[in-house]
XYZ file of N, CA and C in Angstrom:
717
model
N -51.679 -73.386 72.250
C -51.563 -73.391 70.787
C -51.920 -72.022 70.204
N -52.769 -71.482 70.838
C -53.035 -69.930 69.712
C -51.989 -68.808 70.801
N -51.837 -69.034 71.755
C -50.784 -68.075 72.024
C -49.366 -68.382 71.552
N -48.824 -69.461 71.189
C -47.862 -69.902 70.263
C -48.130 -69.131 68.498
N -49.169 -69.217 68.365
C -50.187 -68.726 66.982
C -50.163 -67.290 67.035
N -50.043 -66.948 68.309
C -49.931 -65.157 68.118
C -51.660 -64.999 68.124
N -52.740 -65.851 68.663
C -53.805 -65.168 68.236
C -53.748 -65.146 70.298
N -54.795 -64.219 70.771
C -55.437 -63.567 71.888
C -56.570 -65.488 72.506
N -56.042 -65.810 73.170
C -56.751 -67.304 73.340
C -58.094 -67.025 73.834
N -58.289 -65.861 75.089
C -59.331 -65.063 75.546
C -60.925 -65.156 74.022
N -60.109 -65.458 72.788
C -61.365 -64.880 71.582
C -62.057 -66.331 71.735
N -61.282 -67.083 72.065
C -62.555 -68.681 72.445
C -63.389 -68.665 73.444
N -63.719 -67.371 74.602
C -64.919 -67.049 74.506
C -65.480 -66.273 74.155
N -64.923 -65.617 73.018
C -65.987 -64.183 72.322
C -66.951 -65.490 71.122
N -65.995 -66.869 70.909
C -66.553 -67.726 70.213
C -67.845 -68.281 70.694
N -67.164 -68.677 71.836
C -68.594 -69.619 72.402
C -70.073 -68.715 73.070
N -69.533 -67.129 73.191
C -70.762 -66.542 73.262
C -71.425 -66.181 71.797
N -71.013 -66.142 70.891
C -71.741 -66.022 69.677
C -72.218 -67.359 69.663
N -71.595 -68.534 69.616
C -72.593 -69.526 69.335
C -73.868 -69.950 70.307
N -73.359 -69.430 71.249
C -74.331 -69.112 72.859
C -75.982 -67.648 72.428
N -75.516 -67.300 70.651
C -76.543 -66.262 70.821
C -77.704 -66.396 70.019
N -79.129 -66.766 70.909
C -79.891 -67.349 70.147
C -80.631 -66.144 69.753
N -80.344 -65.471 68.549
C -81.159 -64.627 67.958
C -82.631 -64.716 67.898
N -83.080 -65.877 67.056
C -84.650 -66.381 66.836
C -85.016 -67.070 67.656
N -84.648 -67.556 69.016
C -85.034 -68.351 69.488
C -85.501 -69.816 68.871
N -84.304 -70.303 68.676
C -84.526 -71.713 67.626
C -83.785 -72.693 68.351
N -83.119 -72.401 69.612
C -82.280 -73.332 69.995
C -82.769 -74.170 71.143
N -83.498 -75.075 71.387
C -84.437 -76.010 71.607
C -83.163 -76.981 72.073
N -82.387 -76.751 73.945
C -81.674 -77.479 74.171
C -81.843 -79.297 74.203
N -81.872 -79.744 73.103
C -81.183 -81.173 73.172
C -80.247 -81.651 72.839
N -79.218 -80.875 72.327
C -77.819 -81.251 71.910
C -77.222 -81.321 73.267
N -77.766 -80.736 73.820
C -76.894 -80.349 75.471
C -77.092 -81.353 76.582
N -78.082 -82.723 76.332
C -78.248 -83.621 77.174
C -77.183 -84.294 77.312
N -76.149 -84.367 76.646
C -75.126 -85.434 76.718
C -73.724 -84.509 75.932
N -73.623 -83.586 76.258
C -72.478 -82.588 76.173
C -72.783 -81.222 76.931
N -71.618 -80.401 78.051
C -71.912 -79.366 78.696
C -72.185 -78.148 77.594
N -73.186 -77.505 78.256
C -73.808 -76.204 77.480
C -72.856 -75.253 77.444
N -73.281 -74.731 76.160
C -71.746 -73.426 75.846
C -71.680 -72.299 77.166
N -73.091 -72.055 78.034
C -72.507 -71.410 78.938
C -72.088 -72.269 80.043
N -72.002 -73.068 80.001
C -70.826 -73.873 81.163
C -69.719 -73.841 80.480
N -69.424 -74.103 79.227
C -68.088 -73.816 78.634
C -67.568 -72.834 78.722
N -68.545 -71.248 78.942
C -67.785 -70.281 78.663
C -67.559 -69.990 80.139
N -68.359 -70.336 81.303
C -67.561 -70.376 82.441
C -66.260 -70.620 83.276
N -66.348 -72.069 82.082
C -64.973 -72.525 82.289
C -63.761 -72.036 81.664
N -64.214 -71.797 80.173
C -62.958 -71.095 80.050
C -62.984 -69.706 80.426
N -63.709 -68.902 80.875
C -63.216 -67.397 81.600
C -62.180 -68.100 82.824
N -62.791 -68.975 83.389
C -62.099 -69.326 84.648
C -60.981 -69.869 84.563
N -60.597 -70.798 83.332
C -59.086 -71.194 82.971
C -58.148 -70.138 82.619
N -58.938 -69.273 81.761
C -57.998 -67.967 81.003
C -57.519 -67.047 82.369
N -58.584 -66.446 82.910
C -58.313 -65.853 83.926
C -57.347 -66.259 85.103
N -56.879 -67.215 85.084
C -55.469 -67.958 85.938
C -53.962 -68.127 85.110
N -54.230 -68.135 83.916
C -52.802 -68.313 82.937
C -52.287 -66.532 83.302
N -51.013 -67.019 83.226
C -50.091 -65.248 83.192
C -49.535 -65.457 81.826
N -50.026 -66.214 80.720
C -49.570 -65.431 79.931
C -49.479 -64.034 78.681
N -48.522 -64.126 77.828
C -48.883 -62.802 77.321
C -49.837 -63.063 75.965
N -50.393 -61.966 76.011
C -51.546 -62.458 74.650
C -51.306 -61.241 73.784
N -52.123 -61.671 72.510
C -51.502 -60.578 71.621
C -52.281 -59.238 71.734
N -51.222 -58.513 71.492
C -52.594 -57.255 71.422
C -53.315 -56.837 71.059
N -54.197 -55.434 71.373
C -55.607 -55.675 71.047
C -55.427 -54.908 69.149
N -54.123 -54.508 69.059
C -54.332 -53.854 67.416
C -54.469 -54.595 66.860
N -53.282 -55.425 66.669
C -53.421 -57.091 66.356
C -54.094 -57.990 66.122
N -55.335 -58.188 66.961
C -56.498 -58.618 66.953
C -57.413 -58.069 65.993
N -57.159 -56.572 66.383
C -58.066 -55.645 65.317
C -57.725 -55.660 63.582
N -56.507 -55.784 63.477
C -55.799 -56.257 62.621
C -56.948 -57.287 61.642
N -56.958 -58.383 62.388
C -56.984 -59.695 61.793
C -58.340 -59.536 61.658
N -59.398 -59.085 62.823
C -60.598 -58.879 62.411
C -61.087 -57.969 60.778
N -60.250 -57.127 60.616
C -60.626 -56.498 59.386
C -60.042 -57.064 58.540
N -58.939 -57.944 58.369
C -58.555 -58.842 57.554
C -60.118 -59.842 56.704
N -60.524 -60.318 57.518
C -61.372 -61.170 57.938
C -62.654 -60.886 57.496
N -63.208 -59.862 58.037
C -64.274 -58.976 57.389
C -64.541 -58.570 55.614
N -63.111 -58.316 55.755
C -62.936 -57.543 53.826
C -63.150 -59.487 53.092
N -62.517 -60.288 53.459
C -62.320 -61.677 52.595
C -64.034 -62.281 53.006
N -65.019 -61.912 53.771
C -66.095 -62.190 54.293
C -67.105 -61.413 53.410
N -67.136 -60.244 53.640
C -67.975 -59.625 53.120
C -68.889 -59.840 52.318
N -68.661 -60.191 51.009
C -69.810 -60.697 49.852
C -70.605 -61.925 50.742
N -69.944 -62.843 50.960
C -70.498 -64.244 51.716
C -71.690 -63.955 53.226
N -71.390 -62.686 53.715
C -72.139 -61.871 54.802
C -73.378 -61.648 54.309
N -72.834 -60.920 53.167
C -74.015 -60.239 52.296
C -75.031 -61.018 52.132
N -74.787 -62.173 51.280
C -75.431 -63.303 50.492
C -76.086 -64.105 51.774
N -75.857 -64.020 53.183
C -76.000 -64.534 54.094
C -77.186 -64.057 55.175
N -77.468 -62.248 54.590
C -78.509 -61.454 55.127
C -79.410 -61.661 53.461
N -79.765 -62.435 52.768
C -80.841 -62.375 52.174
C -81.275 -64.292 52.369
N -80.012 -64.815 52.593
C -80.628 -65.730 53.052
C -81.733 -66.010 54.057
N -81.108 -65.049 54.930
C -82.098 -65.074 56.579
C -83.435 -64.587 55.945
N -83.407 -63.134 54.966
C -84.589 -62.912 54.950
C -85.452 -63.376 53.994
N -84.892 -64.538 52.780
C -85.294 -65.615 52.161
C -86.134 -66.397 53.193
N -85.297 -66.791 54.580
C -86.220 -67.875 55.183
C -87.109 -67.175 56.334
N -87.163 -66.234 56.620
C -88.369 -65.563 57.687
C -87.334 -65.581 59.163
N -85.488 -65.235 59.058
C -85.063 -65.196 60.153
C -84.508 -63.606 60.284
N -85.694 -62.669 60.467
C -85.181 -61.266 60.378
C -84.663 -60.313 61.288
N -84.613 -61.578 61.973
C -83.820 -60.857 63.664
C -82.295 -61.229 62.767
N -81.632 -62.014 62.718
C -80.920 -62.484 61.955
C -79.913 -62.029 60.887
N -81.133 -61.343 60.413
C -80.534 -60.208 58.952
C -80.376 -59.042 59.840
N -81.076 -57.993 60.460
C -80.453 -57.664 61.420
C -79.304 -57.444 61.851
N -78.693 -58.748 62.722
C -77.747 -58.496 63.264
C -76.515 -58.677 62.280
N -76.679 -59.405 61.403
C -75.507 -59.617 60.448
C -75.663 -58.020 59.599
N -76.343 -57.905 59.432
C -75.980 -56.484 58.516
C -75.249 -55.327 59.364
N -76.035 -55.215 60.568
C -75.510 -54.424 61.021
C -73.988 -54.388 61.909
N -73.155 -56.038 61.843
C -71.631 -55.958 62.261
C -71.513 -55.728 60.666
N -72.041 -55.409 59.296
C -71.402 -55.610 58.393
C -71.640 -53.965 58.367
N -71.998 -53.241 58.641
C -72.438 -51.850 58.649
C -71.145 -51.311 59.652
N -71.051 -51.944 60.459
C -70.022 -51.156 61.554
C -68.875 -51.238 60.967
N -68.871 -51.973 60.546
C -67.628 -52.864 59.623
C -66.951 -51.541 58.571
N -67.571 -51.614 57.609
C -68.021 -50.727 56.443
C -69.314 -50.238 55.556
N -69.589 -48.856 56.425
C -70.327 -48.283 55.983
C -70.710 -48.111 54.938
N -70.584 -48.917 53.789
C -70.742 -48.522 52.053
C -72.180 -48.874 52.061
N -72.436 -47.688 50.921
C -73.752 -47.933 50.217
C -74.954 -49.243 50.150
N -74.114 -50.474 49.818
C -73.926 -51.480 49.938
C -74.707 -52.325 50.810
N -73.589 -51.992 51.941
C -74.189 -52.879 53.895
C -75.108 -51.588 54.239
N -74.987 -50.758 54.138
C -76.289 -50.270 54.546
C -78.108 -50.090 54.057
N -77.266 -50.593 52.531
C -78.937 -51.122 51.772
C -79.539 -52.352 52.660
N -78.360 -53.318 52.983
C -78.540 -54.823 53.361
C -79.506 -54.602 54.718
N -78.774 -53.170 55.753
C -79.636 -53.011 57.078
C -80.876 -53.029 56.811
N -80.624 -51.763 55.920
C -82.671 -50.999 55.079
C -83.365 -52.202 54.885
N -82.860 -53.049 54.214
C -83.746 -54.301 53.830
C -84.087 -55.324 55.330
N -83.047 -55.030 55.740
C -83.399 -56.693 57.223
C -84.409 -55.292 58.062
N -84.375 -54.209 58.047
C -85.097 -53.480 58.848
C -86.473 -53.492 58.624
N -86.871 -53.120 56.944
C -87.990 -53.326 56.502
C -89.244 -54.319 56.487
N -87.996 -55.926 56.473
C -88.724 -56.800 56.320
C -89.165 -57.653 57.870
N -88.388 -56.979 58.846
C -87.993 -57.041 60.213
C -89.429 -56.426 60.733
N -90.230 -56.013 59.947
C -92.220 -55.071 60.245
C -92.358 -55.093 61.446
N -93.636 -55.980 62.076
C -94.049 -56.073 63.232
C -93.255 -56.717 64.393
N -92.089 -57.337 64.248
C -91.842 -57.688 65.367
C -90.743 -57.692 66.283
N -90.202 -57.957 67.131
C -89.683 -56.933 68.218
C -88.028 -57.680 67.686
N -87.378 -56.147 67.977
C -86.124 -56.766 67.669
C -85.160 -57.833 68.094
N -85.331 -57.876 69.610
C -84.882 -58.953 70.109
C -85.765 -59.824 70.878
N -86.175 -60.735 71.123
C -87.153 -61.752 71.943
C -86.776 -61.816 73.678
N -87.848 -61.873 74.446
C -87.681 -61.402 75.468
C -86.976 -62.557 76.331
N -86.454 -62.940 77.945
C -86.358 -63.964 78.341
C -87.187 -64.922 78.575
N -88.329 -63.923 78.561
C -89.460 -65.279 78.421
C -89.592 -66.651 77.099
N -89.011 -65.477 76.212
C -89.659 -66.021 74.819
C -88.441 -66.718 74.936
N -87.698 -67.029 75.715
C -86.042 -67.723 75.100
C -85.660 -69.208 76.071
N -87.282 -68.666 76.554
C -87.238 -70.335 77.713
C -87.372 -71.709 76.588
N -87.029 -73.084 76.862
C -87.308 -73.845 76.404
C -88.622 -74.164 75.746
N -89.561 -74.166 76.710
C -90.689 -74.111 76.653
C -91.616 -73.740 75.105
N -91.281 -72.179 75.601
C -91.263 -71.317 74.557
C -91.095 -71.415 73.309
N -90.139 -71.284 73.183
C -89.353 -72.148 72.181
C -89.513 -73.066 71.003
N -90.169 -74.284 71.685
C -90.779 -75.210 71.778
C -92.024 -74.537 71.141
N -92.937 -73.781 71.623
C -94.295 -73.513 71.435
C -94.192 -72.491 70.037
N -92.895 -71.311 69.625
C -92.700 -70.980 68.671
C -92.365 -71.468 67.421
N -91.701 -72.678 67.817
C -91.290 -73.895 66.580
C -92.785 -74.109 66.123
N -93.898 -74.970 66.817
C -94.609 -75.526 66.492
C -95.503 -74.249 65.360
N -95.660 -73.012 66.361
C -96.407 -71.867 65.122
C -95.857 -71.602 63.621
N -94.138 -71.808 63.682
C -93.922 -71.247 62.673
C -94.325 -72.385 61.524
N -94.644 -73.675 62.008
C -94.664 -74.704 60.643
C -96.137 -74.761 60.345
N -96.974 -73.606 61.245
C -98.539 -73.964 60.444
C -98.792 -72.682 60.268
N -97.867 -71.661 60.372
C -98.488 -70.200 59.327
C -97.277 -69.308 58.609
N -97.696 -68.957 57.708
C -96.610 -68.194 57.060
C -96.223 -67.131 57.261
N -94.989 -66.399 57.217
C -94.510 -65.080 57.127
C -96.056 -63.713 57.180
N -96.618 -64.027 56.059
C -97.715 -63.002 55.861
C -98.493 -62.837 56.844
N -99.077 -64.716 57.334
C -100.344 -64.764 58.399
C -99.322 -64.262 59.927
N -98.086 -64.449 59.786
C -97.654 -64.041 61.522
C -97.814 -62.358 61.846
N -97.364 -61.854 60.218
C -97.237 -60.329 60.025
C -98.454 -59.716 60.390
N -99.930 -60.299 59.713
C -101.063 -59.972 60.560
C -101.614 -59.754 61.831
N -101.250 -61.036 62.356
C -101.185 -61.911 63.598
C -100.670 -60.342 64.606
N -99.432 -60.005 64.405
C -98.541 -59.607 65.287
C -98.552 -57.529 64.957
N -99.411 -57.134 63.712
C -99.833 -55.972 63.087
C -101.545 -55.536 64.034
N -102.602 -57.013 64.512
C -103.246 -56.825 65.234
C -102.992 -56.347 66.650
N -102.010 -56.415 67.295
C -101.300 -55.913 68.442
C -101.023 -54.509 68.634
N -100.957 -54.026 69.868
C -100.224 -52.467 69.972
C -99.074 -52.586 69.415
N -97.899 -53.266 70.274
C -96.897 -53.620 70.009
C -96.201 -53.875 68.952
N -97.211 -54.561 68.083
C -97.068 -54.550 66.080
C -96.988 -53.804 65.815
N -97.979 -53.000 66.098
C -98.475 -51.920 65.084
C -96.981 -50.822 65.828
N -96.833 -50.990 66.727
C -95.534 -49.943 67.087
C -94.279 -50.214 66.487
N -94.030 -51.522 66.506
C -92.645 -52.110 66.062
C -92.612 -51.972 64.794
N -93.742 -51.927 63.736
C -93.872 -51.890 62.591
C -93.199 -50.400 62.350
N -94.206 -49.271 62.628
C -94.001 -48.161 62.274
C -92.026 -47.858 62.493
N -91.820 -48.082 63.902
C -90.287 -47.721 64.136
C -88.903 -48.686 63.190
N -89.432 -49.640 62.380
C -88.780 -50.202 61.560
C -88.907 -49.857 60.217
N -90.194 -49.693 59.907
C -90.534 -48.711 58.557
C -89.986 -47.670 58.533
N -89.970 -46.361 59.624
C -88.887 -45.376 59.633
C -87.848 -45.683 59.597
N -86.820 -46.439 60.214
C -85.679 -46.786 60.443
C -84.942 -47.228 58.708
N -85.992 -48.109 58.405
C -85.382 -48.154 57.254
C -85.309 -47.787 55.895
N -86.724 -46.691 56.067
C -86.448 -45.434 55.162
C -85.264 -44.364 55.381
N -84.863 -43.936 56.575
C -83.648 -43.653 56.872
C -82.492 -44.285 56.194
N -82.412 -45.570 56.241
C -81.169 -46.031 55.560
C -81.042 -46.298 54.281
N -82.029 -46.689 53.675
C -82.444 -46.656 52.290
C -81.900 -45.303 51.608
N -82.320 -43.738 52.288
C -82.091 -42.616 51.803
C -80.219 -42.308 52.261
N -79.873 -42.771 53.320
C -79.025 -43.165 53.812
C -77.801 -44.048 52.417
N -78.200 -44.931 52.411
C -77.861 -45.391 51.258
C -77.314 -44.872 49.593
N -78.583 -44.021 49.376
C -78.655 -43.378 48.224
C -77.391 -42.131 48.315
N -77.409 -41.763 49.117
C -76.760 -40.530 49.454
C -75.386 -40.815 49.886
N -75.218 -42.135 49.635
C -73.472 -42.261 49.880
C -72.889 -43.059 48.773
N -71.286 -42.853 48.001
C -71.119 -42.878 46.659
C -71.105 -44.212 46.440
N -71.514 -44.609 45.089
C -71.925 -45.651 44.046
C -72.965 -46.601 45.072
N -73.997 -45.498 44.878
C -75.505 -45.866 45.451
C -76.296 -47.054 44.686
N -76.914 -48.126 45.204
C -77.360 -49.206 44.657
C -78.871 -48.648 44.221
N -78.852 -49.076 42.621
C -80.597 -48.632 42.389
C -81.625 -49.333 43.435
N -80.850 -50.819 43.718
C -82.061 -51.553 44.531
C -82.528 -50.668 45.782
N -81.713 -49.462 46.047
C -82.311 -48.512 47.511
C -83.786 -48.297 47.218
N -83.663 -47.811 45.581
C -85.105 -47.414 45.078
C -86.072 -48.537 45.142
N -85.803 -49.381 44.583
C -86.656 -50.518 45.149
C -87.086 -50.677 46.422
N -86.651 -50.815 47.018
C -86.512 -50.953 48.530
C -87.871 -49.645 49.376
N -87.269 -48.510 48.431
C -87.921 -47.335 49.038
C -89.551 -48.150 48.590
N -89.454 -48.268 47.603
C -90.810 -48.520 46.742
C -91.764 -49.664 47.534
N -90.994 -50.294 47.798
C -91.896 -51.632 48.423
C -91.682 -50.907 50.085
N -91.219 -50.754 50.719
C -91.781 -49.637 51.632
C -92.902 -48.852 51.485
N -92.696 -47.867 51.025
C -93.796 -46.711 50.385
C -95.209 -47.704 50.180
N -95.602 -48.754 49.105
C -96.561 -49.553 48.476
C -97.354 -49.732 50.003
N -96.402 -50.240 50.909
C -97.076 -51.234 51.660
C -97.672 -50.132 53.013
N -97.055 -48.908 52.812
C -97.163 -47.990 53.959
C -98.645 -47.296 53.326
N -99.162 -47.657 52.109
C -99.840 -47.108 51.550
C -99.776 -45.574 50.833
N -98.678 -45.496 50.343
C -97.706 -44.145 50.466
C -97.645 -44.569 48.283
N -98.691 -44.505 47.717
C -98.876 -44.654 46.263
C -97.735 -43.748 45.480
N -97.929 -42.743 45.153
C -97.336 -41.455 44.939
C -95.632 -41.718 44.532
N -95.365 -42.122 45.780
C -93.928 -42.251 46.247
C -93.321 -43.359 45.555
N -94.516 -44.958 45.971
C -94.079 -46.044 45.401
C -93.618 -45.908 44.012
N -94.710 -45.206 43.618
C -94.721 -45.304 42.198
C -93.239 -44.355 41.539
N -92.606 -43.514 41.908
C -91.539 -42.727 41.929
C -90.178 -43.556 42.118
N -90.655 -44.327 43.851
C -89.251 -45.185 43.425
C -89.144 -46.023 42.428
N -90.340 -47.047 42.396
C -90.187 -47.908 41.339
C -89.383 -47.243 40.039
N -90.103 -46.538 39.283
C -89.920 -45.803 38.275
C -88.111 -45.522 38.351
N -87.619 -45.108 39.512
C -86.300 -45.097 39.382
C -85.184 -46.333 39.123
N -86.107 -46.836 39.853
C -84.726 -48.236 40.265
C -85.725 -48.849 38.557
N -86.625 -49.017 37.714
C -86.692 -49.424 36.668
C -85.432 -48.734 35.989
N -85.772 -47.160 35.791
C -84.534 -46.329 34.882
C -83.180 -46.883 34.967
N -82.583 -47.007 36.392
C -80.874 -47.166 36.827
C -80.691 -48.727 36.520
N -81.684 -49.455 36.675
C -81.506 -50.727 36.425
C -82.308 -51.547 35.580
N -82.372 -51.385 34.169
C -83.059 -51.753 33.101
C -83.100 -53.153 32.549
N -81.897 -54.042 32.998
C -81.546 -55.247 32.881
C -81.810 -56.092 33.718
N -82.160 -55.483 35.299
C -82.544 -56.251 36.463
C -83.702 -57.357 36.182
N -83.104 -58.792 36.479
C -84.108 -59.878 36.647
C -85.831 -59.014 37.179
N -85.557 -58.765 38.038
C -87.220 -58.226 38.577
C -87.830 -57.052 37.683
N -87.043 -56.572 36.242
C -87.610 -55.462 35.922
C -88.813 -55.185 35.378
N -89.267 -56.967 35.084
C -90.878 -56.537 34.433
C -91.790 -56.813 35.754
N -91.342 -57.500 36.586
C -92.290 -57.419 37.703
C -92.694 -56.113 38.144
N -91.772 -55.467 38.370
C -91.760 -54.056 38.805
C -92.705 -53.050 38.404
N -92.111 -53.049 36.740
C -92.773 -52.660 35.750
C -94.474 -52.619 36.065
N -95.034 -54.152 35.911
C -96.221 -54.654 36.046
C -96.542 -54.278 37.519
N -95.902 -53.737 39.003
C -96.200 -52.811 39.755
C -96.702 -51.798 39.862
N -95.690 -50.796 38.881
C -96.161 -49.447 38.545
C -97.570 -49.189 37.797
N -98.026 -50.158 36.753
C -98.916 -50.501 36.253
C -100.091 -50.514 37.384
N -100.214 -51.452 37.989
C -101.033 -52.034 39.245
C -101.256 -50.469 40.153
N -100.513 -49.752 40.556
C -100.593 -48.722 41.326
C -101.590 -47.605 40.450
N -100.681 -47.356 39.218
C -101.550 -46.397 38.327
C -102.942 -46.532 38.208
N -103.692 -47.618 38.401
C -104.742 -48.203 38.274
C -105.493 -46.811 39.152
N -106.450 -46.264 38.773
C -107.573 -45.965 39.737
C -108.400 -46.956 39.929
N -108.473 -47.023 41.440
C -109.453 -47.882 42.724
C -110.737 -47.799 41.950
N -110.671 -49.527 42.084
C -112.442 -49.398 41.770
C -113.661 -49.108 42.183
């Protein structure tokens, strides 16, 4: 049917390895007791595809449809990396920003990286095989429903490893943030972005600079008296 369709049949397993990719480690096999696991599926179909002679479409073609696809996606991508980092899945935001970055480089998807990078702090970009055992798994579910975002950020900031992963994501996404700014019809929220960076790096000076900008460029913004009442808070001399 999809080589009749003109699509490449081979992409039903580029399918079943994305759904095969457990970013957060959230996938806690019990769906799989009573249906074969996507990597037995994708075994099988490498092994079916790999015996057909027929012709498939080509790879422009493909490429074609992927950027088709991408451009009618895009906003919904977008809205889809603040979801993740709405719910504490920042491996997640991550990876979606950054096929939306490869995609098209605009101002835009690369604020979206700055942000999944930033909020991405202490912890490691991808989870190890250990951490992706059942088990595991299992034992990460149970932490995340008795501490919050803040207490794990501590938790995992007490570590070498925190404290390393932190710093190389804080750079990373001051890079793109400035990154951002510097490519045309720049989003004020970069300044934001810079700002709550800067605040938390303990970097006053600066915070207080971006804020102050992304207030100026964006005067109507829902968050503008919060902000506002930021800059305030910073100005404060320490008691």
């Amino acid at each position: 049917m999809m080589i009749s369709a003109e699509y490449p049949p081979e992409e039903m397993v580029s399918v079943m390895k994305l759904l095969n990719k457990d970013i957060e480690g959230e996938e806690v096999r019990l769906f799989y007791n009573d249906h074969p696991a996507l990597d037995e599926r994708i075994k099988y179909l490498s092994s079916y595809l790999g015996a057909r002679a027929d012709k498939v479409t080509p790879q422009m073609e493909l490429n074609r449809e992927k950027a088709a696809y991408f451009r009618k996606l895009e906003p919904l991508m977008r809205h889809d990396i603040q979801l993740a980092i709405n719910t504490g899945r920042f491996r997640s935001a991550v990876y979606l920003a950054q096929r939306l970055v490869d995609f098209h480089p605009d101002s835009e998807n690369v604020f979206w990286l700055a942000e999944a990078y930033r909020t991405l702090g202490p912890r490691a970009a991808q989870l190890t095989e250990k951490e992706l055992t059942n088990s595991a798994k299992k034992d990460a579910a149970k932490k995340r429903e008795k501490r919050t975002v803040e207490e794990e950020d501590r938790e995992l900031l007490a570590t070498p490893a925190g404290q390393e992963n932190s710093k190389a994501h804080q750079q990373k996404a001051e890079e793109l943030y400035q990154q951002a700014l510097g490519l045309e019809n720049p989003l004020p929220t970069a300044h934001r972005g810079l700002g709550m960076l800067y605040e938390k790096s303990g970097r006053t000076a600066g915070a207080i600079a971006e804020y102050e900008k992304y207030a100026e460029l964006a005067p109507n913004a829902i968050d503008h008296d919060r902000i506002q009442k930021r800059i305030e808070t910073l100005r404060r001399p320490p008691q």
